[in-house]
């Protein structure tokens, strides 16, 4: 595993500048595997070496992976002059650089869309998940304005299964949406238990159906239903790839992903 300078590592973990780290070291506050270290160029292996400041171990990680249950009325941006952002919801302890890069959103959600949002410093994984050619599935709980008869539901399912043309919206051109999977809920039930649990936490709206798409065009889910003369009045992302939103995470809250969940997100499980 690649090793890194200890002053660089600690400065990227919220302990100030490299000069601040050097001051700590000169006063014998820093140890690695129980040995006092005074050399700022000392090389450590993240995930293996035990680094302590005054006997308190520092949690070191190259990349950060966060699962957030995004609430409405916040935007997926670092800064916004009008609205709060998802980064405003994070604890101050996470507001620093990481060796893996800057914390960013793995795919945006509209201001009125809730649900699964992954924030990470892993740029390579973000590129792989969002690249059009990878066709990573994204699943949404959808509430519709208009009720549908069983015949209309069947027609919707067939239409989504085959793919269809989506008209232009604002500055976005029209496009042929790819085949997708639409399932209407029966008495609020779903044939996938994990998705059903994720839907049970929909505090802001009702769910009529569950839609899985394999691309990510501008306002795609809303435009798909609008093309059929209906309107999405509630939208929540509940799964991305193999990773399903943890129903225990309340709206506007978050937690770090487990190692197993990171592997699921990478498609290794």
Short mmCIF file of C-alpha atoms in Angstrom, two decimals:
data_model
loop_
_atom_site.label_atom_id
_atom_site.label_comp_id
_atom_site.label_asym_id
_atom_site.label_seq_id
_atom_site.Cartn_x
_atom_site.Cartn_y
_atom_site.Cartn_z
CA UNK A 1 0.00 0.00 0.00
CA UNK A 2 1.23 3.51 -0.83
CA UNK A 3 2.68 5.51 2.04
CA UNK A 4 2.18 9.23 2.69
CA UNK A 5 4.07 11.93 4.61
CA UNK A 6 2.63 12.30 8.07
CA UNK A 7 2.42 16.10 7.91
CA UNK A 8 0.43 15.88 4.67
CA UNK A 9 -1.92 13.25 6.08
CA UNK A 10 -2.69 15.13 9.28
CA UNK A 11 -3.13 18.48 7.54
CA UNK A 12 -5.77 16.79 5.35
CA UNK A 13 -7.58 15.52 8.43
CA UNK A 14 -8.48 18.86 9.96
CA UNK A 15 -5.41 19.37 12.15
CA UNK A 16 -4.43 22.67 10.57
CA UNK A 17 -1.64 23.49 8.15
CA UNK A 18 1.55 21.49 7.81
CA UNK A 19 3.22 24.15 9.94
CA UNK A 20 0.65 23.48 12.69
CA UNK A 21 1.40 19.77 12.48
CA UNK A 22 5.14 20.43 12.74
CA UNK A 23 4.57 22.44 15.92
CA UNK A 24 2.74 19.47 17.44
CA UNK A 25 5.61 17.20 16.50
CA UNK A 26 8.29 19.48 17.97
CA UNK A 27 6.47 19.30 21.31
CA UNK A 28 6.40 15.47 21.21
CA UNK A 29 2.59 15.26 20.96
CA UNK A 30 2.61 12.86 18.01
CA UNK A 31 3.30 9.12 17.98
CA UNK A 32 3.08 6.36 15.39
CA UNK A 33 2.64 2.81 16.63
CA UNK A 34 3.64 3.99 20.11
CA UNK A 35 6.82 5.78 19.04
CA UNK A 36 7.23 9.56 19.24
CA UNK A 37 7.75 11.03 15.76
CA UNK A 38 9.39 14.42 15.16
CA UNK A 39 10.13 14.13 11.44
CA UNK A 40 7.31 15.74 9.33
CA UNK A 41 8.47 13.66 6.36
CA UNK A 42 7.94 10.38 8.20
CA UNK A 43 5.97 7.99 5.98
CA UNK A 44 2.87 6.21 7.28
CA UNK A 45 0.50 3.66 5.82
CA UNK A 46 -3.14 4.71 6.19
CA UNK A 47 -5.32 1.95 7.58
CA UNK A 48 -2.34 0.11 9.07
CA UNK A 49 -0.30 2.48 11.23
CA UNK A 50 -1.74 3.73 14.52
CA UNK A 51 -1.33 7.51 14.79
CA UNK A 52 -1.98 9.23 18.12
CA UNK A 53 -1.89 12.77 19.48
CA UNK A 54 -1.29 12.73 23.22
CA UNK A 55 -2.28 9.03 23.29
CA UNK A 56 -5.61 9.73 21.51
CA UNK A 57 -5.81 7.78 18.28
CA UNK A 58 -6.61 9.75 15.11
CA UNK A 59 -8.94 8.08 12.64
CA UNK A 60 -7.21 8.28 9.28
CA UNK A 61 -8.87 7.55 5.96
CA UNK A 62 -8.03 8.28 2.36
CA UNK A 63 -11.64 8.57 1.24
CA UNK A 64 -14.93 9.36 2.93
CA UNK A 65 -18.27 7.81 1.94
CA UNK A 66 -21.51 9.23 3.38
CA UNK A 67 -25.09 8.08 2.95
CA UNK A 68 -27.55 10.96 3.38
CA UNK A 69 -31.33 10.90 3.39
CA UNK A 70 -31.69 14.22 1.61
CA UNK A 71 -34.63 16.36 2.62
CA UNK A 72 -36.49 18.82 0.44
CA UNK A 73 -35.55 22.51 0.20
CA UNK A 74 -31.78 21.91 0.15
CA UNK A 75 -29.69 21.85 -3.01
CA UNK A 76 -26.83 19.58 -4.07
CA UNK A 77 -24.20 22.29 -4.32
CA UNK A 78 -21.20 23.47 -2.33
CA UNK A 79 -22.61 27.00 -2.11
CA UNK A 80 -25.89 28.65 -3.04
CA UNK A 81 -26.85 32.26 -2.50
CA UNK A 82 -30.55 31.49 -2.03
CA UNK A 83 -30.94 28.00 -0.53
CA UNK A 84 -29.25 25.83 2.08
CA UNK A 85 -27.09 23.06 0.67
CA UNK A 86 -26.58 19.43 1.60
CA UNK A 87 -23.11 20.41 2.86
CA UNK A 88 -24.73 22.73 5.40
CA UNK A 89 -26.23 19.60 6.97
CA UNK A 90 -22.79 18.10 7.68
CA UNK A 91 -20.97 18.35 10.98
CA UNK A 92 -18.03 20.75 11.11
CA UNK A 93 -15.69 17.81 11.74
CA UNK A 94 -16.21 16.74 8.12
CA UNK A 95 -15.44 20.13 6.63
CA UNK A 96 -11.83 19.54 5.68
CA UNK A 97 -9.84 18.10 2.83
CA UNK A 98 -9.14 14.40 2.49
CA UNK A 99 -6.26 12.70 0.73
CA UNK A 100 -8.74 11.25 -1.75
CA UNK A 101 -9.98 14.70 -2.78
CA UNK A 102 -12.80 17.10 -1.98
CA UNK A 103 -16.15 15.88 -0.69
CA UNK A 104 -18.75 15.97 -3.47
CA UNK A 105 -22.17 14.59 -4.43
CA UNK A 106 -22.31 11.35 -6.39
CA UNK A 107 -25.17 12.48 -8.59
CA UNK A 108 -27.47 15.37 -7.77
CA UNK A 109 -31.07 15.41 -6.59
CA UNK A 110 -33.45 18.29 -7.31
CA UNK A 111 -34.35 20.67 -4.51
CA UNK A 112 -37.79 19.04 -4.10
CA UNK A 113 -36.49 15.46 -4.34
CA UNK A 114 -35.72 13.44 -1.23
CA UNK A 115 -33.79 10.31 -0.48
CA UNK A 116 -30.52 8.54 -1.11
CA UNK A 117 -27.60 10.85 -1.73
CA UNK A 118 -24.01 9.65 -1.59
CA UNK A 119 -21.29 12.15 -0.76
CA UNK A 120 -17.71 11.03 -1.22
CA UNK A 121 -14.15 12.06 -1.94
CA UNK A 122 -13.67 9.11 -4.31
CA UNK A 123 -13.63 10.76 -7.72
CA UNK A 124 -12.86 7.57 -9.62
CA UNK A 125 -15.90 5.79 -8.20
CA UNK A 126 -18.09 8.82 -8.88
CA UNK A 127 -17.01 8.83 -12.52
CA UNK A 128 -17.70 5.13 -12.88
CA UNK A 129 -21.16 5.35 -11.29
CA UNK A 130 -22.26 8.38 -13.30
CA UNK A 131 -20.70 7.59 -16.67
CA UNK A 132 -23.53 6.99 -19.21
CA UNK A 133 -21.90 3.83 -20.56
CA UNK A 134 -22.03 2.05 -17.18
CA UNK A 135 -25.86 2.15 -16.94
CA UNK A 136 -25.89 2.03 -13.13
CA UNK A 137 -29.53 1.57 -12.01
CA UNK A 138 -31.18 4.27 -9.91
CA UNK A 139 -34.51 3.51 -8.22
CA UNK A 140 -37.12 6.05 -7.14
CA UNK A 141 -40.32 6.06 -5.14
CA UNK A 142 -42.82 8.16 -7.12
CA UNK A 143 -46.06 9.85 -6.14
CA UNK A 144 -48.38 10.85 -8.99
CA UNK A 145 -50.98 13.59 -9.33
CA UNK A 146 -53.49 11.47 -11.23
CA UNK A 147 -54.83 8.09 -10.13
CA UNK A 148 -54.70 5.38 -12.76
CA UNK A 149 -56.97 2.50 -13.67
CA UNK A 150 -55.50 -0.99 -13.94
CA UNK A 151 -55.59 -0.65 -17.73
CA UNK A 152 -53.72 2.65 -17.58
CA UNK A 153 -51.13 1.19 -15.21
CA UNK A 154 -50.50 -1.67 -17.64
CA UNK A 155 -50.07 0.84 -20.48
CA UNK A 156 -47.58 2.86 -18.40
CA UNK A 157 -45.56 -0.26 -17.57
CA UNK A 158 -45.37 -1.27 -21.21
CA UNK A 159 -44.41 2.23 -22.28
CA UNK A 160 -41.59 2.46 -19.74
CA UNK A 161 -40.42 -1.05 -20.59
CA UNK A 162 -39.91 -0.14 -24.25
CA UNK A 163 -38.58 3.40 -23.82
CA UNK A 164 -40.04 6.46 -25.51
CA UNK A 165 -39.36 10.00 -26.68
CA UNK A 166 -39.09 12.82 -24.11
CA UNK A 167 -39.82 16.37 -25.26
CA UNK A 168 -37.44 19.29 -24.83
CA UNK A 169 -37.47 21.11 -21.47
CA UNK A 170 -35.96 24.56 -20.91
CA UNK A 171 -32.50 24.47 -22.47
CA UNK A 172 -32.38 20.69 -22.42
CA UNK A 173 -32.98 18.92 -25.71
CA UNK A 174 -35.43 16.08 -26.17
CA UNK A 175 -34.19 12.50 -26.11
CA UNK A 176 -35.18 8.86 -26.45
CA UNK A 177 -35.22 7.52 -22.90
CA UNK A 178 -33.90 4.00 -22.48
CA UNK A 179 -36.08 1.10 -21.29
CA UNK A 180 -36.83 1.24 -17.57
CA UNK A 181 -38.70 -0.78 -14.97
CA UNK A 182 -41.95 0.54 -13.49
CA UNK A 183 -43.83 -1.22 -10.69
CA UNK A 184 -47.06 0.01 -9.15
CA UNK A 185 -47.56 -0.68 -5.48
CA UNK A 186 -50.42 -2.92 -4.40
CA UNK A 187 -51.95 -1.56 -1.17
CA UNK A 188 -48.65 0.19 -0.46
CA UNK A 189 -46.73 -3.09 -0.73
CA UNK A 190 -43.67 -3.89 -2.81
CA UNK A 191 -42.22 -7.25 -3.81
CA UNK A 192 -38.78 -6.08 -2.64
CA UNK A 193 -38.63 -5.90 1.17
CA UNK A 194 -35.67 -3.49 1.32
CA UNK A 195 -37.37 -1.08 -1.08
CA UNK A 196 -40.61 -1.36 0.84
CA UNK A 197 -38.86 -0.37 4.07
CA UNK A 198 -37.25 2.59 2.32
CA UNK A 199 -40.68 3.66 1.08
CA UNK A 200 -42.18 3.40 4.57
CA UNK A 201 -40.14 6.42 5.67
CA UNK A 202 -41.76 8.74 3.11
CA UNK A 203 -42.84 11.44 5.52
CA UNK A 204 -43.39 14.08 2.85
CA UNK A 205 -45.55 12.27 0.33
CA UNK A 206 -47.26 9.12 -0.87
CA UNK A 207 -45.76 6.50 -3.15
CA UNK A 208 -47.78 5.14 -6.06
CA UNK A 209 -45.04 3.34 -7.93
CA UNK A 210 -41.35 2.48 -8.02
CA UNK A 211 -39.25 3.31 -11.07
CA UNK A 212 -35.76 2.09 -11.95
CA UNK A 213 -33.87 3.94 -14.68
CA UNK A 214 -30.43 3.30 -16.15
CA UNK A 215 -29.44 6.80 -17.18
CA UNK A 216 -29.61 10.24 -15.60
CA UNK A 217 -30.91 12.98 -17.85
CA UNK A 218 -32.04 16.40 -16.60
CA UNK A 219 -35.30 16.03 -14.59
CA UNK A 220 -35.68 12.64 -16.24
CA UNK A 221 -38.22 10.96 -13.95
CA UNK A 222 -40.49 14.00 -13.90
CA UNK A 223 -40.24 14.41 -17.68
CA UNK A 224 -41.05 10.75 -18.30
CA UNK A 225 -44.36 10.94 -16.48
CA UNK A 226 -45.12 14.40 -17.88
CA UNK A 227 -44.72 12.97 -21.38
CA UNK A 228 -47.62 10.63 -20.56
CA UNK A 229 -49.79 13.48 -19.30
CA UNK A 230 -49.24 12.94 -15.58
CA UNK A 231 -47.27 14.85 -12.96
CA UNK A 232 -44.82 13.71 -10.30
CA UNK A 233 -45.85 15.28 -7.01
CA UNK A 234 -43.43 13.32 -4.81
CA UNK A 235 -40.03 11.87 -5.65
CA UNK A 236 -37.51 10.01 -3.53
CA UNK A 237 -34.43 8.09 -4.60
CA UNK A 238 -34.24 4.85 -2.64
CA UNK A 239 -31.50 2.84 -4.37
CA UNK A 240 -28.35 3.46 -6.40
CA UNK A 241 -26.61 0.45 -7.89
CA UNK A 242 -26.77 -2.28 -5.24
CA UNK A 243 -27.03 0.19 -2.34
CA UNK A 244 -30.44 0.86 -0.76
CA UNK A 245 -31.24 3.82 1.49
CA UNK A 246 -31.10 2.87 5.16
CA UNK A 247 -34.66 3.50 6.47
CA UNK A 248 -33.24 4.31 9.91
CA UNK A 249 -31.66 7.53 8.61
CA UNK A 250 -34.11 10.37 9.17
CA UNK A 251 -34.67 13.08 6.58
CA UNK A 252 -31.80 15.53 6.59
CA UNK A 253 -29.53 13.11 8.47
CA UNK A 254 -26.61 10.97 7.36
CA UNK A 255 -24.00 8.43 8.41
CA UNK A 256 -20.80 6.97 7.00
CA UNK A 257 -21.05 3.87 4.86
CA UNK A 258 -19.82 0.58 6.25
CA UNK A 259 -17.07 -1.31 4.45
CA UNK A 260 -19.67 -3.75 3.15
CA UNK A 261 -21.82 -0.90 1.82
CA UNK A 262 -18.81 0.67 0.09
CA UNK A 263 -18.20 -2.65 -1.65
CA UNK A 264 -21.90 -2.78 -2.61
CA UNK A 265 -21.64 0.71 -4.08
CA UNK A 266 -18.60 -0.37 -6.05
CA UNK A 267 -20.61 -3.32 -7.37
CA UNK A 268 -18.47 -5.92 -5.64
CA UNK A 269 -21.38 -7.46 -3.72
#
